[in-house]
PDB file of C-alpha atoms in Angstrom:
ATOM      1  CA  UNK A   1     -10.692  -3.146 -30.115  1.00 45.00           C
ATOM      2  CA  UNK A   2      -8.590  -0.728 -32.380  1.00 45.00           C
ATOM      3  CA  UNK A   3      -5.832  -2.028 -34.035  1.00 46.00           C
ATOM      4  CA  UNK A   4      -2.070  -0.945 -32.473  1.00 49.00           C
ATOM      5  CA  UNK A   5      -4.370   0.101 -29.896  1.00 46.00           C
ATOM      6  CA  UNK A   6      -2.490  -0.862 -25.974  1.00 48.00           C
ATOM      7  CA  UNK A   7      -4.598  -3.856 -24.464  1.00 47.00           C
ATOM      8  CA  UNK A   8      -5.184  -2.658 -20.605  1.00 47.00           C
ATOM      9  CA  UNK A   9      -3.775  -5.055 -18.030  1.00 47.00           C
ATOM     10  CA  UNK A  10      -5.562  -7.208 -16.258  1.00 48.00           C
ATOM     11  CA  UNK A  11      -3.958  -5.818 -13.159  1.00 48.00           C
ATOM     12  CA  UNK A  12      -4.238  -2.291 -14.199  1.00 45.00           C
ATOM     13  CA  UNK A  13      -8.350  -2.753 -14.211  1.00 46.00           C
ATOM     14  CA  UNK A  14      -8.110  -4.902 -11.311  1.00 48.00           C
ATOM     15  CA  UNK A  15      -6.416  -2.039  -9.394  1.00 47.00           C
ATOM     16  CA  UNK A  16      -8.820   0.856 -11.075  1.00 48.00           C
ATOM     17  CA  UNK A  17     -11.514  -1.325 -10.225  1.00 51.00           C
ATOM     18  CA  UNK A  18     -10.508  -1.465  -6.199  1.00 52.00           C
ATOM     19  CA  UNK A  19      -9.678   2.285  -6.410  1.00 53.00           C
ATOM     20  CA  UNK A  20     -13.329   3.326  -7.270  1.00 57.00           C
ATOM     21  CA  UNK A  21     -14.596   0.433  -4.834  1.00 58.00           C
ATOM     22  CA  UNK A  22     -12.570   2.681  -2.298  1.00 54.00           C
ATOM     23  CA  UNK A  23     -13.407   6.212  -3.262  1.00 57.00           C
ATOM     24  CA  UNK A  24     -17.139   4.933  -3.244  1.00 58.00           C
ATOM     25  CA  UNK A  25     -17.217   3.532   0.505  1.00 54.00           C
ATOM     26  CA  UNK A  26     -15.369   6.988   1.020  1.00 56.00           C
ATOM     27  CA  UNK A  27     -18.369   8.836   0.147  1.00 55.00           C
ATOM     28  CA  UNK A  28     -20.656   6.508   1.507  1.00 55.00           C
ATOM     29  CA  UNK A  29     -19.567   7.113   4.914  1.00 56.00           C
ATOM     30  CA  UNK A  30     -18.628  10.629   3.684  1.00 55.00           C
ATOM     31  CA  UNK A  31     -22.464  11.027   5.363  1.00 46.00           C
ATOM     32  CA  UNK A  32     -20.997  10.504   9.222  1.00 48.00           C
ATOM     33  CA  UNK A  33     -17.984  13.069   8.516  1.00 48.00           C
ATOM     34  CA  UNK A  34     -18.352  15.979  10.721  1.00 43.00           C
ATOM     35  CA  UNK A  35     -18.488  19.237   9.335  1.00 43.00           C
ATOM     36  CA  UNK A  36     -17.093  22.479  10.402  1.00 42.00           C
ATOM     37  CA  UNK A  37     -20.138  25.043   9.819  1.00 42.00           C
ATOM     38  CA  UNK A  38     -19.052  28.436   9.307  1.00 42.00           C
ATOM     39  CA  UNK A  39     -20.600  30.609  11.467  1.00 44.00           C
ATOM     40  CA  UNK A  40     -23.761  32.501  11.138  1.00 45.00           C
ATOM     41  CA  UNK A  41     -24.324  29.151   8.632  1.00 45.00           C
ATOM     42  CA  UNK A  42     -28.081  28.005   8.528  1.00 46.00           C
ATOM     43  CA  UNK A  43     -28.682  24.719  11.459  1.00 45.00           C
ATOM     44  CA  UNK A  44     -27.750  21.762  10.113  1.00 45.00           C
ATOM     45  CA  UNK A  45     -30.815  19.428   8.905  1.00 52.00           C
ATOM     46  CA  UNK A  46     -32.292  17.041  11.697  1.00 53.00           C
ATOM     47  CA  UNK A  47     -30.567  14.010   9.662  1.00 47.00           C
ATOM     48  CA  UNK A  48     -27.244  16.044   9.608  1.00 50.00           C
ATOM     49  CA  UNK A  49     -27.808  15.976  13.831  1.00 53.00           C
ATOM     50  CA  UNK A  50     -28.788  12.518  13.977  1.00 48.00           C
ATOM     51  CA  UNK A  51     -25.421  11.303  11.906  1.00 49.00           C
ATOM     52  CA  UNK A  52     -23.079  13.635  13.544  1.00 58.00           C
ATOM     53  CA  UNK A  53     -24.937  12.230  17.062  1.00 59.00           C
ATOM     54  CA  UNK A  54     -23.914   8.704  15.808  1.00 70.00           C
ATOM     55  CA  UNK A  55     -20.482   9.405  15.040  1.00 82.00           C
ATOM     56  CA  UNK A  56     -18.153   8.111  18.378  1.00 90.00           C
ATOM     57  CA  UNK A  57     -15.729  10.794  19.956  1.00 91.00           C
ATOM     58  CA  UNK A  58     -11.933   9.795  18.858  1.00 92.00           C
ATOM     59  CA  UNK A  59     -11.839   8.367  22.634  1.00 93.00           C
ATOM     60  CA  UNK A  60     -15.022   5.984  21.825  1.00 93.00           C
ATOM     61  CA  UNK A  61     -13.539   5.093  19.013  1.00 95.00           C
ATOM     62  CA  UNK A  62      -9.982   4.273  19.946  1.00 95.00           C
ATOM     63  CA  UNK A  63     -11.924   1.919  22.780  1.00 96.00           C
ATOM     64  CA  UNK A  64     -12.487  -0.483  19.401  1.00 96.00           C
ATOM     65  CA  UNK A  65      -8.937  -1.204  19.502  1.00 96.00           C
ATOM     66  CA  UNK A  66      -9.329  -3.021  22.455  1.00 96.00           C
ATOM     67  CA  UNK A  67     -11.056  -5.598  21.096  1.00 97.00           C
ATOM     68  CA  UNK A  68     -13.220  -6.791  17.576  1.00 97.00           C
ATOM     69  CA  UNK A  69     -15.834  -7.546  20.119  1.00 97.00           C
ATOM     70  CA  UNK A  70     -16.173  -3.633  21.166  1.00 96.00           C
ATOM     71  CA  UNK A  71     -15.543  -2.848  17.385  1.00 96.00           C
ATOM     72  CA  UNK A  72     -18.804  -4.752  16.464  1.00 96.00           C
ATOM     73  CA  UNK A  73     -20.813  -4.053  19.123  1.00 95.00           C
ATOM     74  CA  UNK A  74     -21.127  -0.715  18.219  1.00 95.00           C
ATOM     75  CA  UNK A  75     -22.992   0.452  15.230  1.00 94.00           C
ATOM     76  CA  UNK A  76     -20.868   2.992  13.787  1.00 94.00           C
ATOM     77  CA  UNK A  77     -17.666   1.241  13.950  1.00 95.00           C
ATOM     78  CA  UNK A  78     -19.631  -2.121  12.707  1.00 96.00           C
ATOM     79  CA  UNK A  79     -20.366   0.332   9.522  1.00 95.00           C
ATOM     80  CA  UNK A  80     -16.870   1.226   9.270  1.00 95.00           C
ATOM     81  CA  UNK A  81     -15.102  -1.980   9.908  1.00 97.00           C
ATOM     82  CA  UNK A  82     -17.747  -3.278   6.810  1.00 96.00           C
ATOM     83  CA  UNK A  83     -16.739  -0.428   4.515  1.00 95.00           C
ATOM     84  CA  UNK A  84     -13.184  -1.646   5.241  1.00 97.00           C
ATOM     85  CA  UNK A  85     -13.425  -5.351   4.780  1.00 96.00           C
ATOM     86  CA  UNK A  86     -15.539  -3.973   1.416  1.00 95.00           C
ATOM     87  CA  UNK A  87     -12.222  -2.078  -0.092  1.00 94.00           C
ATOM     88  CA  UNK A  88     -10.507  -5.120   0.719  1.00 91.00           C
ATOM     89  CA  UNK A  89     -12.881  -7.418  -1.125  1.00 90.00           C
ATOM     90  CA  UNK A  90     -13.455  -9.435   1.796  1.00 89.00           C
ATOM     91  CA  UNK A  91     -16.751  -8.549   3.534  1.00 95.00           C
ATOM     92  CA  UNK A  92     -18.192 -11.936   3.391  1.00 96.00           C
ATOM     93  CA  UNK A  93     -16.249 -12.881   6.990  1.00 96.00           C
ATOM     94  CA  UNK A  94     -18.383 -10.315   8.499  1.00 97.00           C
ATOM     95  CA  UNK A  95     -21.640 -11.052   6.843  1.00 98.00           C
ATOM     96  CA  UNK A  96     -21.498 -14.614   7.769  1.00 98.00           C
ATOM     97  CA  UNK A  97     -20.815 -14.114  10.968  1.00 98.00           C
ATOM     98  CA  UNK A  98     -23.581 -10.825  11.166  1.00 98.00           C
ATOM     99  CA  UNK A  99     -25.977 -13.970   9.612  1.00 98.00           C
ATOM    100  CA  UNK A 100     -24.814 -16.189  12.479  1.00 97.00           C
ATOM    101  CA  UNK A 101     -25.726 -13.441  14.828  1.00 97.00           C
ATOM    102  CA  UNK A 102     -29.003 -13.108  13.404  1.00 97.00           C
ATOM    103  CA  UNK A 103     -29.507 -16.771  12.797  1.00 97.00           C
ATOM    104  CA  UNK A 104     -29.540 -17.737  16.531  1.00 96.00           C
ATOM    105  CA  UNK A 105     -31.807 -15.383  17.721  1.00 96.00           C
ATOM    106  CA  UNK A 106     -34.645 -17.353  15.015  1.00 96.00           C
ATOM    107  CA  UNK A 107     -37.510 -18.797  17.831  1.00 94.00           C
ATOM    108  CA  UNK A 108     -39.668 -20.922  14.524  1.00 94.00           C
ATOM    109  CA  UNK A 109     -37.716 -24.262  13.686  1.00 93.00           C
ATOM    110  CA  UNK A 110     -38.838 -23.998  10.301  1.00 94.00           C
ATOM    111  CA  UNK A 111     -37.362 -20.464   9.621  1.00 96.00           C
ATOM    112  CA  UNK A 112     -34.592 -22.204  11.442  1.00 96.00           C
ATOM    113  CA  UNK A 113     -34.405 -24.584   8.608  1.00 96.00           C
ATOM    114  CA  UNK A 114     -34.744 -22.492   5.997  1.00 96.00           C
ATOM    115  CA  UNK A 115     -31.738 -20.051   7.092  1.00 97.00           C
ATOM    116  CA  UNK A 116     -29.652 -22.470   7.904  1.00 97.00           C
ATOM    117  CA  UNK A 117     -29.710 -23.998   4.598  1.00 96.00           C
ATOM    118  CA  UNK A 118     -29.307 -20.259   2.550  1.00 97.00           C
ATOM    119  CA  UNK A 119     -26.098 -19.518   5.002  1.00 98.00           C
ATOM    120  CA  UNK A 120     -24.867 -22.869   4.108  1.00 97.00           C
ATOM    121  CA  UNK A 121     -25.804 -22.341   0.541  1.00 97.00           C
ATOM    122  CA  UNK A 122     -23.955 -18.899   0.595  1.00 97.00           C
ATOM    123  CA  UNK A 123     -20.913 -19.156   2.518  1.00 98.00           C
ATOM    124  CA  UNK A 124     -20.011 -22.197   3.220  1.00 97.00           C
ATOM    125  CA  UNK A 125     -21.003 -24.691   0.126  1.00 96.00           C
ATOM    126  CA  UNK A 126     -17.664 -24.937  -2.401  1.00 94.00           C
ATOM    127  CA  UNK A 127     -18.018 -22.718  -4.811  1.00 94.00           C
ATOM    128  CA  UNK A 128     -20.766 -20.598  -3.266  1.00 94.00           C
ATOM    129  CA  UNK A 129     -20.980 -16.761  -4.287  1.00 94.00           C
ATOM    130  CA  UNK A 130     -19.563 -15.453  -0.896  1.00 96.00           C
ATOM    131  CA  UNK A 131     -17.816 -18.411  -0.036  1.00 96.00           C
ATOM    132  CA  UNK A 132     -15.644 -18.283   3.292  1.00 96.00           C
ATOM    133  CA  UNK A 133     -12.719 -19.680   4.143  1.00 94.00           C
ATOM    134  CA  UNK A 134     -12.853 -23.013   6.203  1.00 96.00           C
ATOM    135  CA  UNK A 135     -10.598 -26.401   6.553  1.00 95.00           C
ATOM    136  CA  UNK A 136     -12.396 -28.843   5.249  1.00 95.00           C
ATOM    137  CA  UNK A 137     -12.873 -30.397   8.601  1.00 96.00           C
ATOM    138  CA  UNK A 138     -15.227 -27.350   9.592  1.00 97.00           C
ATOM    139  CA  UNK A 139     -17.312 -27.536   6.525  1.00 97.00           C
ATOM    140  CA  UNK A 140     -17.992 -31.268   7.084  1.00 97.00           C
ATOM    141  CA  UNK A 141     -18.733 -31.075  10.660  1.00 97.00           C
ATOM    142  CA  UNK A 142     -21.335 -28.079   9.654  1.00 97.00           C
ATOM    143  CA  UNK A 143     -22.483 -29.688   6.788  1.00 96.00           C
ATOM    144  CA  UNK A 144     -23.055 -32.531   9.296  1.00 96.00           C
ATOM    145  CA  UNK A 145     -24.826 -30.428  11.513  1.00 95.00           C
ATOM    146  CA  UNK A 146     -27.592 -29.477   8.622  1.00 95.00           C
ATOM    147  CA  UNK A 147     -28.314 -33.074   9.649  1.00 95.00           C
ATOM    148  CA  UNK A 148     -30.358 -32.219  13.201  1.00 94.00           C
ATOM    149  CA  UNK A 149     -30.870 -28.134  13.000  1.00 95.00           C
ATOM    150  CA  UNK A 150     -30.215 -26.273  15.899  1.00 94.00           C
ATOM    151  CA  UNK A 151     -28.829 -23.050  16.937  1.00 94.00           C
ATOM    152  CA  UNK A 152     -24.907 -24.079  17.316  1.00 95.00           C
ATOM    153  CA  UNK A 153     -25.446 -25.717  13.598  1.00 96.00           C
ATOM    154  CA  UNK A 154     -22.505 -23.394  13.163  1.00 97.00           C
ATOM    155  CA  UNK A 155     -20.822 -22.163  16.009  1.00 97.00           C
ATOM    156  CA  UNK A 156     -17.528 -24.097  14.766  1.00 97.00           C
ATOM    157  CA  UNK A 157     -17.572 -22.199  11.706  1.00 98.00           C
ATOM    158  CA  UNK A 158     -18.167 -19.174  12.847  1.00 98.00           C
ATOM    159  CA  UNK A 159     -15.713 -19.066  15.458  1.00 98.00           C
ATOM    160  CA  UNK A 160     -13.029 -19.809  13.205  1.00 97.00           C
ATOM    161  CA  UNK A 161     -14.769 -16.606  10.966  1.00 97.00           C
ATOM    162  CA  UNK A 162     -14.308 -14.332  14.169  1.00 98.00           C
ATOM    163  CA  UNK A 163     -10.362 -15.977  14.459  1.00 97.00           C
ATOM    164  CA  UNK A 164     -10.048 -14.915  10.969  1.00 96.00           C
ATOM    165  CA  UNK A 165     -11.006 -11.381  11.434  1.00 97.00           C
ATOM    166  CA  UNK A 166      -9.224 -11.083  14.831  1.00 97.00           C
ATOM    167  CA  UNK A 167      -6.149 -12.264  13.457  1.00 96.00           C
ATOM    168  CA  UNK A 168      -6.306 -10.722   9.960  1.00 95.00           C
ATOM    169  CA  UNK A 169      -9.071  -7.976   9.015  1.00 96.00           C
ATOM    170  CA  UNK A 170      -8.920  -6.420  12.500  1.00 98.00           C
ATOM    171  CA  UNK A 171      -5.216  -5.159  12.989  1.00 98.00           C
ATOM    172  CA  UNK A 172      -5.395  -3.911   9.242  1.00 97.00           C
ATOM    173  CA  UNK A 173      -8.273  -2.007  10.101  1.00 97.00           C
ATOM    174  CA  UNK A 174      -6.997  -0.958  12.953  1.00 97.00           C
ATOM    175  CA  UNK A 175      -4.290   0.622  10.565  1.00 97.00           C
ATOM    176  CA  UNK A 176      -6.503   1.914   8.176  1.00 96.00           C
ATOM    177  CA  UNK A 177      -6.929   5.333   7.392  1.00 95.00           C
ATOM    178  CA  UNK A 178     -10.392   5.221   7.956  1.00 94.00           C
ATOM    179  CA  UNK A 179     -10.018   3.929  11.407  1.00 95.00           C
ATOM    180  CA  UNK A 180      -7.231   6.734  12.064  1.00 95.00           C
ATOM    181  CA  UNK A 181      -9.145   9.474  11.054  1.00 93.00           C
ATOM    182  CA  UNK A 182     -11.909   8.795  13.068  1.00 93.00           C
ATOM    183  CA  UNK A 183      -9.537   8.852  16.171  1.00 94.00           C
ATOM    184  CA  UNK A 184      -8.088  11.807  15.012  1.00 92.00           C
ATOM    185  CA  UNK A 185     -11.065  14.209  14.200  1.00 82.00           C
ATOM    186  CA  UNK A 186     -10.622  17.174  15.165  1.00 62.00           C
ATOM    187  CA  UNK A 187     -13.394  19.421  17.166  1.00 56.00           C
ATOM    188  CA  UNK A 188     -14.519  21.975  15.672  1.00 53.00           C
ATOM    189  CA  UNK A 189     -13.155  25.236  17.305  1.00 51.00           C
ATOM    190  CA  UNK A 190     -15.799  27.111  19.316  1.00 56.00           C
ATOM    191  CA  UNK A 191     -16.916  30.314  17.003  1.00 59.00           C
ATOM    192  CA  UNK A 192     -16.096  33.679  17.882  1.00 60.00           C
TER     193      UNK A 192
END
């Protein structure tokens, strides 16, 4: 460090940090943007189709304020609520419960086992790297549940996830101004 030389703020880098984190998910989904071809253009590639075939209409996509449950059932607004919840630093409620998901459709106990105890050891152990928020009474009763593995081994925690999101991540997104420009596309005009 130079001497006389301003020492940044921790907030300052905190908030340059979250700015790039933004501007990157931006261009990440920058890839299911619709683009208004000029005309006379060349066709757009077959992958430019197949994204711009994935993108909802504004009126499919408005039907994912009706409910998180319509939001993540459908693969393009899963993508977006996730690039969201990432620019708010708080993607790990949806990855647990997308683990959940996963986790009870697992047929071998012993892959069973060995899931249950790396979503445990993820995001519900103290201290763990993606650690989700839980009373303590829900992380006992799943730890408990590691006891005798099954598929509800956690069911209580992650319906208190999905009450999370509903309550909190949800209406924000449904704020956002990714969500709102994706109801608000406009169609391209029809060419000349």
């Amino acid at each position: 460090m130079v001497l006389g030389a301003p020492r940044p703020r921790h907030g300052t880098l905190q908030r340059r940090h979250t700015m790039k984190e933004a501007k990157d998910m931006k261009n990440r989904l920058g890839i299911f943007r619709r683009r208004n071809e000029s005309p006379g253009a060349n066709p757009a590639s077959k992958l430019d189709k197949v994204m711009k075939s994935l993108k909802p209409s504004p009126e499919e996509a408005l039907k994912w304020g009706e409910s998180l449950e319509k939001l993540l059932l459908h693969k393009y607004g899963l993508a977006a609520f996730r690039a969201f919840l990432r620019t708010e630093f708080s993607e790990e409620n949806l990855e647990f419960w997308l683990a959940c998901e996963e986790y009870k459709k697992i047929k071998s106990q012993s892959k069973m086992v060995s899931k249950a105890k790396k979503i445990f050891a993820e995001y519900i152990a103290i201290q763990s790297c993606k650690e989700v928020n839980l009373y303590s009474y829900t992380r006992e009763h799943t730890k408990e549940n590691l006891q005798n593995i099954n598929r509800c081994c956690f069911d209580l925690a992650q319906k208190r996830i999905y009450g999370l999101m509903e309550k909190d991540s949800y209406p924000r997104f449904l704020r956002s101004e990714l969500y709102l420009d994706i109801i608000n596309q406009k169609k391209p005009s029809p060419p000349l």
